[in-house]
Amino acid sequence: MHTYSKGSPVTSHDIARRARVSQSTVSRVLTGNTKVGKEARERVIAAVRELGYRPNAMARAMRTSQTGNIGVVVSRLANPLYPELLQILGKSLNEAGFRMVVWNSDELDEKAAMDAIHESRVDGVIMTTATADSTPLYEALRLNAPVVLINRVVDGWPCDQVSSDNLGGGRKVAEYLFRSGRRRIGLITGPDDASTIRDREVGFRRRLEALGNPIDSMHCVAVDVFSYKTGFDAASRLLDLADYPDAIFCVNDVIALGARDAARARGIEVPADLWIVGYDDIEMASWHSFELTTIRQPLALMAETAIKLLLQRMRGIGDGWQHVCLPNDLVIRSSTARYAASG
């Protein structure tokens, strides 16, 4: 017989065991899904009361209507990727009959977003900035809150997640540069707490190593934050070397734009003397003054998939968590060359 230790955090597993139902049944009750038998529903609600499984979760379990609001947590709106993603999410949510509520993420805003779920002010949350250190988010997931991660993912977390193939994107860049004859290949990377950046770098490095052309440690710079200035400064360090790289991969477009201007400031011709590749394909990447070769993420499909999964979770449809990883494309512009790699 399962016993619950007072003082331990109550989980949906505890509720399921006490009520003698499956965890998916508990999830359906707590999200207001009506497709649960009366007897099973009453056992779940009784177990919630007995174990003290948060009063506001109890209130949400008994509600049958929705607010029509979906929360979206974003970060660093100075990065044009996030306003683009917000615009797409907002349009798609509106078409699905929901309103979007936005939080600009830090630890406090994450907590505010999760509290909004439990207080029934929003019906679910889409997170664009999750990391393994997102404590409020983890607590919400522990309570079976309807949450979907998009863009960034966290391995092993109990929620649906949608990303593009960042490992594969890094490999594509490495393959393209090497097959095009680049050998002194540099890298501007960033903090590894974000899965997106970590995977891009890992894919890139591993593919170059497999091709027999690993990155020289002198040709790698890590920035603390992603901005035009940090990209400019990091590229300046590389380009001031006597034997500077003949190609630089930047793990997002914003730092790549800074890198392109750092080359321009030194009279280094792009692409004659130096190739630069970014990642994301933000709108500015295609501007005439930059013409940046980059990896394009399928933002519209990512948003559509995330919303579909969230709505399913809110309605109690589906038992297992899904991680949907979508393919991306290499977009070649004049910061490298206008022909595709061959061979």
XYZ file of C-alpha atoms in Angstrom:
343
model
C 0.000 0.000 0.000
C 1.307 3.440 -0.933
C 1.847 5.818 1.974
C 2.305 9.542 1.647
C 4.839 11.249 3.906
C 3.585 14.519 5.318
C 5.938 17.341 4.425
C 6.844 15.817 1.079
C 5.622 17.701 -2.008
C 2.353 16.217 -3.227
C 2.467 15.023 -6.830
C -0.123 13.817 -9.319
C 1.299 10.323 -8.755
C 0.234 10.600 -5.096
C -3.245 11.707 -6.140
C -3.526 8.847 -8.649
C -2.478 6.232 -6.082
C -4.806 7.583 -3.392
C -7.760 7.762 -5.812
C -6.888 4.402 -7.437
C -6.937 5.873 -10.947
C -4.362 6.471 -13.674
C -2.266 9.628 -13.729
C -3.900 10.597 -17.030
C -7.298 10.504 -15.287
C -5.948 12.823 -12.585
C -4.664 15.158 -15.306
C -8.070 15.209 -17.004
C -9.845 16.072 -13.772
C -7.365 18.816 -12.867
C -7.665 20.419 -16.316
C -11.459 20.449 -16.200
C -11.971 17.738 -18.811
C -15.511 16.381 -18.539
C -14.742 13.007 -20.130
C -14.157 11.343 -16.762
C -16.655 9.092 -14.982
C -18.463 10.563 -11.988
C -17.085 8.006 -9.511
C -13.482 8.406 -10.653
C -13.826 12.192 -10.635
C -15.164 12.190 -7.077
C -12.287 9.939 -5.921
C -9.731 12.309 -7.468
C -11.331 15.372 -5.865
C -11.467 13.577 -2.501
C -7.755 12.694 -2.819
C -6.959 16.325 -3.664
C -8.696 17.417 -0.472
C -7.091 14.728 1.709
C -3.548 15.379 0.505
C -3.826 19.160 0.320
C -2.994 19.293 -3.379
C -3.176 23.115 -3.619
C -6.597 24.730 -3.216
C -6.341 26.728 -6.455
C -5.652 23.531 -8.396
C -8.779 22.154 -6.781
C -10.774 25.153 -7.967
C -9.464 24.678 -11.481
C -10.399 20.995 -11.345
C -14.011 21.910 -10.662
C -14.337 24.591 -13.328
C -15.878 23.723 -16.669
C -15.327 27.004 -18.557
C -12.142 28.621 -19.856
C -10.856 32.181 -19.643
C -9.906 32.292 -23.316
C -6.424 33.560 -22.334
C -3.127 31.854 -23.163
C 0.074 33.090 -21.541
C 3.311 33.332 -23.498
C 6.642 33.771 -21.695
C 9.445 35.317 -23.755
C 12.876 36.769 -23.084
C 15.256 39.344 -24.552
C 12.832 41.081 -26.870
C 15.832 42.960 -28.276
C 16.500 39.738 -30.202
C 14.216 40.070 -33.263
C 13.548 36.319 -33.213
C 11.195 36.676 -30.242
C 8.997 39.493 -31.603
C 8.679 37.463 -34.823
C 7.683 34.367 -32.844
C 5.245 36.406 -30.718
C 3.595 37.827 -33.820
C 3.110 34.336 -35.239
C 1.827 32.919 -31.936
C -0.563 35.834 -31.456
C -2.042 35.416 -34.934
C -2.413 31.644 -34.556
C -3.968 31.927 -31.081
C -6.410 34.555 -32.311
C -7.462 32.258 -35.148
C -8.013 29.501 -32.568
C -10.257 31.820 -30.528
C -7.803 32.726 -27.735
C -6.201 35.941 -26.478
C -2.458 36.138 -25.812
C -1.024 37.424 -22.517
C 2.740 38.092 -22.616
C 5.347 37.989 -19.850
C 8.930 39.114 -20.494
C 10.771 36.380 -18.663
C 12.886 36.438 -15.585
C 12.402 34.305 -12.467
C 9.657 36.622 -11.164
C 7.751 36.711 -14.437
C 7.950 32.917 -14.753
C 6.360 32.668 -11.312
C 3.687 35.189 -12.305
C 2.872 33.131 -15.390
C 2.594 29.896 -13.443
C 0.511 31.542 -10.704
C -1.847 32.793 -13.425
C -2.504 29.192 -14.438
C -3.292 28.061 -10.913
C -5.512 31.076 -10.283
C -7.418 30.355 -13.516
C -6.449 33.670 -15.138
C -5.020 31.844 -18.145
C -5.879 28.420 -19.514
C -2.320 27.451 -20.409
C 1.183 28.790 -21.018
C 3.636 28.591 -23.907
C 7.254 28.967 -22.748
C 9.880 30.142 -25.257
C 12.773 30.528 -22.818
C 12.860 27.435 -20.607
C 16.082 26.200 -19.015
C 16.784 23.533 -16.425
C 16.967 26.360 -13.852
C 13.369 27.495 -14.458
C 12.137 26.660 -10.942
C 8.614 28.177 -11.204
C 8.051 26.314 -14.457
C 9.164 23.023 -12.950
C 6.807 23.522 -10.034
C 3.931 24.165 -12.432
C 4.741 21.015 -14.368
C 4.877 19.040 -11.122
C 1.269 20.095 -10.608
C 0.283 19.043 -14.141
C -0.270 22.577 -15.386
C -0.967 22.825 -19.140
C 2.375 24.082 -20.443
C 4.202 23.638 -23.743
C 7.837 24.546 -24.363
C 8.705 26.001 -27.756
C 12.149 26.747 -29.228
C 14.122 25.685 -26.155
C 13.676 22.230 -24.647
C 14.652 20.624 -21.344
C 15.384 16.895 -21.416
C 13.288 14.754 -19.107
C 10.726 17.393 -18.162
C 7.059 16.258 -17.995
C 5.564 18.422 -20.718
C 5.132 18.711 -24.470
C 8.043 20.385 -26.253
C 8.534 21.771 -29.774
C 11.869 22.678 -31.295
C 13.713 22.730 -34.571
C 16.697 20.467 -35.215
C 19.479 22.583 -33.722
C 21.966 19.704 -33.742
C 21.240 19.133 -37.405
C 21.452 22.850 -38.140
C 24.938 23.038 -36.631
C 25.970 20.029 -38.711
C 24.638 21.648 -41.890
C 26.738 24.764 -41.325
C 29.882 22.717 -40.651
C 29.308 20.589 -43.743
C 28.650 23.611 -45.948
C 31.743 25.528 -44.831
C 34.062 22.527 -45.092
C 32.759 21.345 -48.471
C 33.150 24.910 -49.758
C 36.874 24.907 -48.938
C 36.896 26.800 -45.626
C 39.551 25.449 -43.236
C 40.298 28.167 -40.631
C 36.781 28.048 -39.250
C 35.835 30.163 -36.246
C 32.905 30.028 -33.821
C 31.098 32.672 -31.774
C 28.922 30.903 -29.218
C 27.142 31.737 -25.978
C 25.813 30.421 -22.652
C 25.164 26.669 -22.669
C 22.138 26.760 -20.347
C 19.905 27.174 -23.413
C 19.376 23.938 -25.335
C 19.268 25.810 -28.643
C 22.779 27.220 -28.328
C 24.239 24.081 -26.781
C 22.906 21.857 -29.555
C 23.998 24.172 -32.377
C 27.542 24.256 -31.047
C 27.680 20.508 -30.408
C 26.384 19.675 -33.892
C 28.825 22.101 -35.490
C 31.886 20.964 -33.534
C 31.219 17.246 -33.908
C 30.722 17.452 -37.651
C 33.942 19.416 -38.148
C 35.816 16.903 -36.003
C 34.369 14.048 -38.072
C 35.573 15.841 -41.206
C 39.084 16.076 -39.751
C 38.950 19.851 -39.279
C 38.342 20.607 -35.571
C 38.066 24.215 -34.417
C 41.277 25.796 -33.121
C 40.674 27.046 -29.559
C 42.052 30.449 -30.642
C 39.211 30.688 -33.129
C 36.383 30.265 -30.597
C 34.830 33.068 -28.517
C 31.880 32.763 -26.112
C 29.674 35.763 -25.293
C 27.624 36.213 -22.116
C 24.591 37.718 -23.854
C 23.482 37.929 -27.455
C 23.547 41.413 -28.934
C 24.940 43.303 -31.896
C 27.700 44.709 -29.645
C 28.810 41.361 -28.220
C 28.910 39.971 -31.768
C 30.952 42.944 -32.959
C 33.390 42.645 -30.041
C 33.762 38.863 -30.309
C 34.403 39.017 -34.044
C 36.891 41.831 -33.470
C 38.924 39.525 -31.220
C 39.016 36.881 -33.928
C 39.725 39.282 -36.781
C 42.571 40.984 -34.922
C 44.492 37.685 -34.914
C 47.393 37.485 -37.338
C 45.887 34.291 -38.786
C 42.209 35.173 -38.501
C 39.508 32.686 -39.564
C 38.364 32.429 -43.162
C 34.829 31.649 -41.931
C 32.907 32.355 -38.712
C 29.776 30.558 -37.547
C 27.689 32.666 -35.148
C 25.088 30.721 -33.150
C 22.430 33.368 -33.752
C 21.816 36.098 -36.314
C 22.069 39.073 -33.957
C 25.724 38.395 -33.138
C 26.343 37.546 -36.797
C 25.178 41.039 -37.807
C 27.676 42.495 -35.357
C 30.381 40.206 -36.743
C 29.681 41.364 -40.305
C 30.119 44.999 -39.291
C 33.310 44.176 -37.367
C 34.748 42.845 -40.644
C 33.534 45.927 -42.519
C 35.200 48.197 -39.935
C 38.548 46.478 -40.623
C 38.305 46.550 -44.371
C 37.942 42.764 -44.509
C 35.874 41.833 -47.537
C 32.894 39.521 -47.073
C 32.804 36.982 -48.691
C 36.132 37.458 -50.551
C 38.279 37.304 -47.378
C 35.810 36.025 -44.791
C 32.555 34.045 -44.742
C 29.972 34.653 -41.990
C 27.039 32.375 -41.144
C 24.285 33.075 -38.615
C 21.342 31.121 -37.245
C 17.544 31.784 -37.099
C 16.943 33.806 -40.304
C 15.475 36.888 -38.639
C 14.121 39.512 -41.030
C 17.264 41.682 -40.855
C 19.382 38.767 -42.091
C 17.963 39.325 -45.577
C 18.541 43.102 -45.609
C 20.801 44.265 -48.427
C 23.502 45.600 -46.088
C 23.855 42.190 -44.406
C 22.701 39.471 -46.853
C 23.449 36.881 -44.181
C 23.745 33.165 -44.855
C 21.899 31.451 -42.024
C 19.807 28.529 -40.814
C 16.082 29.210 -41.110
C 13.908 27.921 -38.284
C 10.312 26.977 -39.252
C 8.743 29.410 -36.764
C 5.214 29.232 -38.178
C 5.121 25.436 -38.054
C 6.691 25.431 -34.581
C 4.002 27.838 -33.323
C 1.192 25.874 -34.965
C 2.464 22.627 -33.436
C 2.918 24.127 -29.965
C -0.613 25.543 -29.937
C -2.078 22.239 -31.103
C -0.288 20.347 -28.324
C -1.310 22.904 -25.702
C -4.973 22.742 -26.684
C -4.857 18.947 -26.543
C -3.307 19.091 -23.071
C -5.907 21.614 -21.880
C -8.650 19.270 -23.075
C -7.050 16.225 -21.475
C -6.342 14.538 -24.809
C -3.302 12.264 -25.023
C -1.347 10.503 -22.299
C 2.355 10.656 -23.191
C 4.439 13.806 -23.496
C 5.581 14.650 -27.010
C 8.829 16.226 -28.209
C 8.388 17.399 -31.782
C 11.667 18.283 -33.515
C 11.186 19.979 -36.890
C 13.737 20.208 -39.735
C 15.328 23.508 -40.732
C 16.976 24.875 -43.896
C 20.303 26.430 -44.840
C 19.649 29.765 -46.583
C 22.634 30.891 -48.643
C 23.200 34.609 -49.210
C 26.170 36.802 -50.087
C 27.875 36.702 -46.661
C 29.251 33.419 -47.970
C 28.462 32.711 -51.617
C 25.436 32.240 -53.805
C 26.036 28.586 -54.591
C 25.344 25.482 -52.535
C 28.080 23.201 -51.287
C 28.696 20.166 -53.426
C 30.118 16.748 -52.682
